[in-house]
């Protein structure tokens, strides 16, 4: 399908030269441009994983829509979860511009072949988790995604601009849920703190493994897909969280967290990367349920896809018979008569 972009079709190297020049000048690569096969492959992997994360990410919060404590909270949570569906759809569209079809991406997700962010394999036993997800998970997503607005691949960067605007609303609504709980009864304060205790470290791991263990990062940065390393982004996130935690009155669960005057940043403790690897490998608290729910939802949606296909077929059949009529009496002839 994309034979025109393969290396074989760049025998004189002019495609590669043009690509290198676009990257060097911080210009954008567009779907019709020649690009190295490895660049395309990296983008398909990253964008489709990102899309899958948005779609799976609806589940931990969807869990609370029917149990939200007020009509206002329910309306906000529904809007937020719908935003995540929208993010998934923009991102699948961006991945499709690279020649991967959506059915394949869905199939890979529901058969457990495709990855998505490990954070969504944790469970949401309390209402405070809606606060922690918004504050910490969407907060980490913003740190990660704001630089992606400048990603070298045009459709990805443009999708990220809109997504980031919505993510900042998500983060504020989470912060506000926690703030209200922290101003509430001792039991509510305890619920908020307990939830932050569970989500803090997994949110820090959302930036991926330490730079030394992230061999693909260098290439992604050279291609200007990524602009900052995993560790740089994680540091930025921690520095942002500390003053916000003070306003909330919650304690971040890390005894090694302290300001380092010399570095001008907060130092923080080691993360449990063995846990990260386990969850990513499918052995987290909720991996099986997340994938099976998605599979069920996909199967339950089959009638919608069948109806859309039938409608498209009817449209094209109608179009063909209209063409035949046009052949018998071309438009310009009867318009003139
Ligand atoms: Fe999102
Ligand atoms: Fe979000």
CSV table of N, CA, C and O in Angstrom, one decimal, residues 97-188:
chain,number,residue,atom,x,y,z
A,97,UNK,N,-2.9,7.4,8.9
A,97,UNK,CA,-2.3,8.1,7.8
A,97,UNK,C,-0.9,7.5,7.5
A,97,UNK,O,-0.3,7.8,6.5
A,98,UNK,N,-0.4,6.6,8.4
A,98,UNK,CA,0.8,5.9,8.1
A,98,UNK,C,0.6,4.6,7.4
A,98,UNK,O,1.6,3.8,7.3
A,99,UNK,N,-0.6,4.2,7.1
A,99,UNK,CA,-0.9,3.0,6.3
A,99,UNK,C,-1.3,1.8,7.2
A,99,UNK,O,-1.3,0.7,6.6
A,100,UNK,N,-1.6,2.0,8.4
A,100,UNK,CA,-2.1,0.9,9.3
A,100,UNK,C,-3.6,1.0,9.4
A,100,UNK,O,-4.1,2.1,9.8
A,101,UNK,N,-4.4,0.0,9.1
A,101,UNK,CA,-5.8,0.2,9.2
A,101,UNK,C,-6.3,0.0,10.6
A,101,UNK,O,-5.7,-0.7,11.5
A,102,UNK,N,-7.4,0.6,10.9
A,102,UNK,CA,-8.0,0.7,12.2
A,102,UNK,C,-8.4,-0.7,12.7
A,102,UNK,O,-8.3,-1.1,13.9
A,103,UNK,N,-9.0,-1.6,11.8
A,103,UNK,CA,-9.4,-2.9,12.2
A,103,UNK,C,-8.2,-3.7,12.8
A,103,UNK,O,-8.4,-4.4,13.8
A,104,UNK,N,-7.1,-3.5,12.2
A,104,UNK,CA,-5.9,-4.3,12.7
A,104,UNK,C,-5.5,-3.8,14.1
A,104,UNK,O,-5.2,-4.6,14.9
A,105,UNK,N,-5.6,-2.5,14.3
A,105,UNK,CA,-5.2,-1.9,15.6
A,105,UNK,C,-6.2,-2.4,16.6
A,105,UNK,O,-5.8,-2.8,17.7
A,106,UNK,N,-7.5,-2.4,16.3
A,106,UNK,CA,-8.5,-2.9,17.2
A,106,UNK,C,-8.3,-4.4,17.6
A,106,UNK,O,-8.4,-4.8,18.7
A,107,UNK,N,-8.0,-5.1,16.5
A,107,UNK,CA,-7.8,-6.6,16.6
A,107,UNK,C,-6.6,-6.8,17.6
A,107,UNK,O,-6.7,-7.7,18.5
A,108,UNK,N,-5.5,-6.1,17.4
A,108,UNK,CA,-4.3,-6.3,18.2
A,108,UNK,C,-4.6,-5.9,19.7
A,108,UNK,O,-4.1,-6.6,20.6
A,109,UNK,N,-5.5,-5.0,19.9
A,109,UNK,CA,-5.8,-4.6,21.2
A,109,UNK,C,-6.7,-5.7,21.9
A,109,UNK,O,-6.4,-6.1,23.0
A,110,UNK,N,-7.7,-6.2,21.2
A,110,UNK,CA,-8.6,-7.1,21.9
A,110,UNK,C,-8.1,-8.5,22.0
A,110,UNK,O,-8.6,-9.3,22.7
A,111,UNK,N,-7.0,-8.8,21.3
A,111,UNK,CA,-6.4,-10.1,21.4
A,111,UNK,C,-5.2,-10.0,22.3
A,111,UNK,O,-4.5,-11.0,22.5
A,112,UNK,N,-5.0,-8.8,22.9
A,112,UNK,CA,-3.9,-8.7,23.9
A,112,UNK,C,-2.5,-8.6,23.3
A,112,UNK,O,-1.5,-8.6,24.0
A,113,UNK,N,-2.5,-8.4,21.9
A,113,UNK,CA,-1.1,-8.3,21.3
A,113,UNK,C,-0.6,-6.9,21.4
A,113,UNK,O,0.6,-6.7,21.5
A,114,UNK,N,-1.4,-5.9,21.4
A,114,UNK,CA,-1.0,-4.5,21.5
A,114,UNK,C,-0.8,-4.0,22.9
A,114,UNK,O,-1.5,-4.5,23.8
A,115,UNK,N,0.2,-3.2,23.1
A,115,UNK,CA,0.4,-2.6,24.4
A,115,UNK,C,-0.4,-1.3,24.6
A,115,UNK,O,-0.9,-0.7,23.7
A,116,UNK,N,-0.6,-1.0,25.9
A,116,UNK,CA,-1.2,0.3,26.3
A,116,UNK,C,-0.6,0.7,27.6
A,116,UNK,O,0.1,-0.2,28.2
A,117,UNK,N,-0.8,1.9,28.0
A,117,UNK,CA,-0.1,2.4,29.3
A,117,UNK,C,-0.4,1.5,30.5
A,117,UNK,O,-1.6,1.2,30.7
A,118,UNK,N,0.7,1.1,31.2
A,118,UNK,CA,0.5,0.2,32.3
A,118,UNK,C,-0.4,0.7,33.4
A,118,UNK,O,-1.0,0.0,34.2
A,119,UNK,N,-0.5,2.1,33.5
A,119,UNK,CA,-1.3,2.7,34.5
A,119,UNK,C,-2.7,2.3,34.6
A,119,UNK,O,-3.4,2.2,35.6
A,120,UNK,N,-3.3,1.9,33.4
A,120,UNK,CA,-4.7,1.6,33.4
A,120,UNK,C,-5.0,0.2,33.8
A,120,UNK,O,-6.2,-0.3,33.8
A,121,UNK,N,-4.0,-0.5,34.3
A,121,UNK,CA,-4.2,-1.9,34.8
A,121,UNK,C,-4.3,-1.9,36.3
A,121,UNK,O,-4.3,-2.9,36.9
A,122,UNK,N,-4.4,-0.7,36.9
A,122,UNK,CA,-4.7,-0.6,38.3
A,122,UNK,C,-6.2,-0.4,38.5
A,122,UNK,O,-6.8,0.2,37.7
A,123,UNK,N,-6.7,-0.8,39.7
A,123,UNK,CA,-8.1,-0.7,40.0
A,123,UNK,C,-8.5,0.6,40.7
A,123,UNK,O,-7.6,1.3,41.2
A,124,UNK,N,-9.8,0.9,40.7
A,124,UNK,CA,-10.3,2.1,41.2
A,124,UNK,C,-11.4,1.8,42.3
A,124,UNK,O,-12.6,2.0,42.1
A,125,UNK,N,-10.9,1.3,43.5
A,125,UNK,CA,-11.9,0.9,44.5
A,125,UNK,C,-12.6,2.1,45.2
A,125,UNK,O,-13.6,1.8,45.8
A,126,UNK,N,-12.1,3.3,45.2
A,126,UNK,CA,-12.7,4.4,45.9
A,126,UNK,C,-13.0,5.6,45.0
A,126,UNK,O,-12.4,5.8,44.0
A,127,UNK,N,-14.0,6.4,45.4
A,127,UNK,CA,-14.3,7.7,44.7
A,127,UNK,C,-13.0,8.6,44.6
A,127,UNK,O,-12.8,9.2,43.5
A,128,UNK,N,-12.2,8.6,45.6
A,128,UNK,CA,-11.0,9.4,45.6
A,128,UNK,C,-10.1,9.1,44.4
A,128,UNK,O,-9.3,9.9,43.9
A,129,UNK,N,-10.2,7.8,43.9
A,129,UNK,CA,-9.4,7.4,42.7
A,129,UNK,C,-9.7,8.3,41.5
A,129,UNK,O,-8.9,8.4,40.6
A,130,UNK,N,-10.9,8.8,41.4
A,130,UNK,CA,-11.3,9.7,40.3
A,130,UNK,C,-10.4,11.0,40.5
A,130,UNK,O,-10.0,11.5,39.5
A,131,UNK,N,-10.2,11.4,41.7
A,131,UNK,CA,-9.4,12.6,41.9
A,131,UNK,C,-7.9,12.3,41.6
A,131,UNK,O,-7.3,13.0,40.9
A,132,UNK,N,-7.4,11.1,42.1
A,132,UNK,CA,-6.0,10.8,41.9
A,132,UNK,C,-5.7,10.6,40.4
A,132,UNK,O,-4.7,10.9,39.9
A,133,UNK,N,-6.7,9.9,39.7
A,133,UNK,CA,-6.4,9.7,38.2
A,133,UNK,C,-6.3,11.1,37.5
A,133,UNK,O,-5.4,11.3,36.8
A,134,UNK,N,-7.3,11.9,37.8
A,134,UNK,CA,-7.2,13.3,37.1
A,134,UNK,C,-6.0,14.0,37.5
A,134,UNK,O,-5.3,14.5,36.6
A,135,UNK,N,-5.7,14.1,38.8
A,135,UNK,CA,-4.5,14.9,39.2
A,135,UNK,C,-3.2,14.3,38.8
A,135,UNK,O,-2.4,14.9,38.2
A,136,UNK,N,-3.0,12.9,39.0
A,136,UNK,CA,-1.7,12.3,38.8
A,136,UNK,C,-1.6,11.7,37.4
A,136,UNK,O,-0.6,11.9,36.7
A,137,UNK,N,-2.6,11.0,37.0
A,137,UNK,CA,-2.5,10.3,35.7
A,137,UNK,C,-2.6,11.3,34.5
A,137,UNK,O,-1.8,11.3,33.6
A,138,UNK,N,-3.7,12.1,34.5
A,138,UNK,CA,-3.8,13.1,33.5
A,138,UNK,C,-2.7,14.1,33.6
A,138,UNK,O,-2.2,14.7,32.6
A,139,UNK,N,-2.2,14.4,34.9
A,139,UNK,CA,-1.1,15.3,35.1
A,139,UNK,C,0.2,14.8,34.4
A,139,UNK,O,0.9,15.5,33.7
A,140,UNK,N,0.4,13.5,34.6
A,140,UNK,CA,1.6,12.9,33.9
A,140,UNK,C,1.4,12.9,32.4
A,140,UNK,O,2.4,13.2,31.7
A,141,UNK,N,0.2,12.7,32.0
A,141,UNK,CA,-0.1,12.7,30.5
A,141,UNK,C,0.2,14.0,30.0
A,141,UNK,O,0.9,14.2,28.9
A,142,UNK,N,-0.1,15.1,30.7
A,142,UNK,CA,0.2,16.4,30.2
A,142,UNK,C,1.7,16.7,30.0
A,142,UNK,O,2.1,17.2,29.0
A,143,UNK,N,2.4,16.3,31.1
A,143,UNK,CA,3.9,16.5,31.0
A,143,UNK,C,4.5,15.8,29.8
A,143,UNK,O,5.4,16.3,29.1
A,144,UNK,N,4.0,14.6,29.6
A,144,UNK,CA,4.4,13.8,28.5
A,144,UNK,C,4.0,14.3,27.1
A,144,UNK,O,4.7,14.3,26.1
A,145,UNK,N,2.8,14.9,27.1
A,145,UNK,CA,2.2,15.2,25.8
A,145,UNK,C,2.4,16.6,25.3
A,145,UNK,O,2.3,16.8,24.1
A,146,UNK,N,2.6,17.5,26.2
A,146,UNK,CA,2.8,18.9,25.7
A,146,UNK,C,4.0,19.0,24.7
A,146,UNK,O,3.8,19.5,23.6
A,147,UNK,N,5.1,18.3,25.0
A,147,UNK,CA,6.2,18.4,24.0
A,147,UNK,C,5.8,17.6,22.7
A,147,UNK,O,6.4,17.9,21.7
A,148,UNK,N,4.9,16.7,22.8
A,148,UNK,CA,4.5,15.9,21.6
A,148,UNK,C,3.7,16.8,20.6
A,148,UNK,O,3.6,16.4,19.5
A,149,UNK,N,3.2,17.9,21.1
A,149,UNK,CA,2.6,18.9,20.2
A,149,UNK,C,3.5,19.3,19.1
A,149,UNK,O,3.1,19.8,18.0
A,150,UNK,N,4.8,19.2,19.4
A,150,UNK,CA,5.9,19.6,18.4
A,150,UNK,C,6.5,18.4,17.8
A,150,UNK,O,7.6,18.5,17.2
A,151,UNK,N,5.9,17.3,17.9
A,151,UNK,CA,6.4,16.0,17.3
A,151,UNK,C,6.6,16.3,15.8
A,151,UNK,O,5.8,17.0,15.2
A,152,UNK,N,7.7,15.7,15.2
A,152,UNK,CA,8.0,16.0,13.8
A,152,UNK,C,6.9,15.4,12.8
A,152,UNK,O,6.8,15.9,11.7
A,153,UNK,N,6.1,14.4,13.2
A,153,UNK,CA,5.1,13.9,12.3
A,153,UNK,C,3.8,14.8,12.5
A,153,UNK,O,3.2,14.8,13.5
A,154,UNK,N,3.4,15.5,11.4
A,154,UNK,CA,2.4,16.4,11.4
A,154,UNK,C,1.1,16.0,12.0
A,154,UNK,O,0.5,16.6,13.0
A,155,UNK,N,0.5,14.9,11.5
A,155,UNK,CA,-0.9,14.5,12.1
A,155,UNK,C,-0.8,14.1,13.5
A,155,UNK,O,-1.8,14.4,14.3
A,156,UNK,N,0.3,13.6,14.0
A,156,UNK,CA,0.4,13.3,15.5
A,156,UNK,C,0.5,14.6,16.3
A,156,UNK,O,-0.3,14.8,17.2
A,157,UNK,N,1.4,15.5,15.9
A,157,UNK,CA,1.5,16.8,16.6
A,157,UNK,C,0.2,17.6,16.6
A,157,UNK,O,-0.2,18.1,17.7
A,158,UNK,N,-0.5,17.6,15.5
A,158,UNK,CA,-1.8,18.3,15.5
A,158,UNK,C,-2.8,17.7,16.4
A,158,UNK,O,-3.6,18.4,17.0
A,159,UNK,N,-2.9,16.4,16.4
A,159,UNK,CA,-3.9,15.7,17.3
A,159,UNK,C,-3.5,16.0,18.7
A,159,UNK,O,-4.4,16.3,19.6
A,160,UNK,N,-2.2,16.1,19.1
A,160,UNK,CA,-1.8,16.4,20.4
A,160,UNK,C,-2.2,17.8,20.9
A,160,UNK,O,-2.5,17.9,22.1
A,161,UNK,N,-2.3,18.7,20.0
A,161,UNK,CA,-2.7,20.1,20.4
A,161,UNK,C,-4.0,20.1,21.1
A,161,UNK,O,-4.2,20.6,22.2
A,162,UNK,N,-5.0,19.5,20.4
A,162,UNK,CA,-6.3,19.5,20.9
A,162,UNK,C,-6.4,18.6,22.2
A,162,UNK,O,-7.1,18.9,23.2
A,163,UNK,N,-5.8,17.5,22.2
A,163,UNK,CA,-5.8,16.6,23.3
A,163,UNK,C,-5.3,17.3,24.6
A,163,UNK,O,-5.9,17.2,25.6
A,164,UNK,N,-4.2,18.0,24.4
A,164,UNK,CA,-3.6,18.7,25.6
A,164,UNK,C,-4.5,19.7,26.2
A,164,UNK,O,-4.6,19.9,27.4
A,165,UNK,N,-5.3,20.4,25.4
A,165,UNK,CA,-6.2,21.3,25.9
A,165,UNK,C,-7.2,20.6,26.8
A,165,UNK,O,-7.6,21.1,27.9
A,166,UNK,N,-7.7,19.5,26.4
A,166,UNK,CA,-8.7,18.7,27.2
A,166,UNK,C,-8.0,18.1,28.4
A,166,UNK,O,-8.6,18.0,29.5
A,167,UNK,N,-6.8,17.7,28.3
A,167,UNK,CA,-6.1,17.1,29.5
A,167,UNK,C,-5.9,18.1,30.6
A,167,UNK,O,-6.0,17.7,31.8
A,168,UNK,N,-5.8,19.3,30.3
A,168,UNK,CA,-5.6,20.3,31.4
A,168,UNK,C,-6.9,20.4,32.2
A,168,UNK,O,-6.9,20.6,33.4
A,169,UNK,N,-8.0,20.3,31.5
A,169,UNK,CA,-9.3,20.3,32.2
A,169,UNK,C,-9.4,19.0,33.1
A,169,UNK,O,-9.8,19.1,34.2
A,170,UNK,N,-8.9,17.9,32.5
A,170,UNK,CA,-9.0,16.7,33.3
A,170,UNK,C,-8.2,16.8,34.6
A,170,UNK,O,-8.6,16.3,35.6
A,171,UNK,N,-7.0,17.4,34.4
A,171,UNK,CA,-6.1,17.4,35.6
A,171,UNK,C,-6.8,18.3,36.7
A,171,UNK,O,-6.8,18.0,37.9
A,172,UNK,N,-7.3,19.4,36.3
A,172,UNK,CA,-8.0,20.4,37.2
A,172,UNK,C,-9.2,19.7,37.9
A,172,UNK,O,-9.4,19.9,39.1
A,173,UNK,N,-10.0,18.9,37.2
A,173,UNK,CA,-11.1,18.3,37.8
A,173,UNK,C,-10.7,17.3,38.8
A,173,UNK,O,-11.3,17.2,39.9
A,174,UNK,N,-9.6,16.6,38.6
A,174,UNK,CA,-9.1,15.6,39.5
A,174,UNK,C,-8.6,16.3,40.8
A,174,UNK,O,-8.9,15.9,41.9
A,175,UNK,N,-7.8,17.4,40.6
A,175,UNK,CA,-7.3,18.2,41.7
A,175,UNK,C,-8.4,18.7,42.6
A,175,UNK,O,-8.4,18.6,43.8
A,176,UNK,N,-9.5,19.1,41.9
A,176,UNK,CA,-10.6,19.7,42.6
A,176,UNK,C,-11.4,18.6,43.4
A,176,UNK,O,-11.8,18.9,44.5
A,177,UNK,N,-11.5,17.4,42.9
A,177,UNK,CA,-12.1,16.3,43.7
A,177,UNK,C,-11.3,16.1,44.9
A,177,UNK,O,-11.8,16.0,46.0
A,178,UNK,N,-10.0,16.0,44.8
A,178,UNK,CA,-9.1,15.8,46.0
A,178,UNK,C,-9.2,16.9,47.0
A,178,UNK,O,-9.2,16.7,48.2
A,179,UNK,N,-9.2,18.2,46.4
A,179,UNK,CA,-9.3,19.3,47.3
A,179,UNK,C,-10.5,19.3,48.2
A,179,UNK,O,-10.5,19.6,49.4
A,180,UNK,N,-11.6,18.9,47.5
A,180,UNK,CA,-12.9,18.9,48.2
A,180,UNK,C,-12.9,17.8,49.3
A,180,UNK,O,-13.3,18.0,50.4
A,181,UNK,N,-12.3,16.7,49.0
A,181,UNK,CA,-12.2,15.6,50.0
A,181,UNK,C,-11.3,16.0,51.1
A,181,UNK,O,-11.6,15.8,52.3
A,182,UNK,N,-10.2,16.7,50.8
A,182,UNK,CA,-9.2,17.1,51.9
A,182,UNK,C,-9.8,18.2,52.8
A,182,UNK,O,-9.3,18.4,53.9
A,183,UNK,N,-10.8,18.9,52.3
A,183,UNK,CA,-11.5,19.9,53.1
A,183,UNK,C,-12.7,19.3,53.8
A,183,UNK,O,-13.5,20.0,54.5
A,184,UNK,N,-12.9,18.0,53.7
A,184,UNK,CA,-14.1,17.3,54.2
A,184,UNK,C,-13.8,16.7,55.6
A,184,UNK,O,-12.9,17.2,56.4
A,185,UNK,N,-14.5,15.6,55.9
A,185,UNK,CA,-14.3,14.9,57.2
A,185,UNK,C,-13.0,14.1,57.2
A,185,UNK,O,-12.4,13.9,56.2
A,186,UNK,N,-12.6,13.8,58.4
A,186,UNK,CA,-11.4,13.0,58.5
A,186,UNK,C,-11.4,11.7,57.7
A,186,UNK,O,-10.4,11.3,57.1
A,187,UNK,N,-12.6,11.1,57.6
A,187,UNK,CA,-12.7,9.9,56.7
A,187,UNK,C,-12.5,10.2,55.3
A,187,UNK,O,-11.8,9.4,54.5
A,188,UNK,N,-13.0,11.4,54.8
A,188,UNK,CA,-12.7,11.8,53.4
A,188,UNK,C,-11.3,12.1,53.2
A,188,UNK,O,-10.7,11.7,52.1
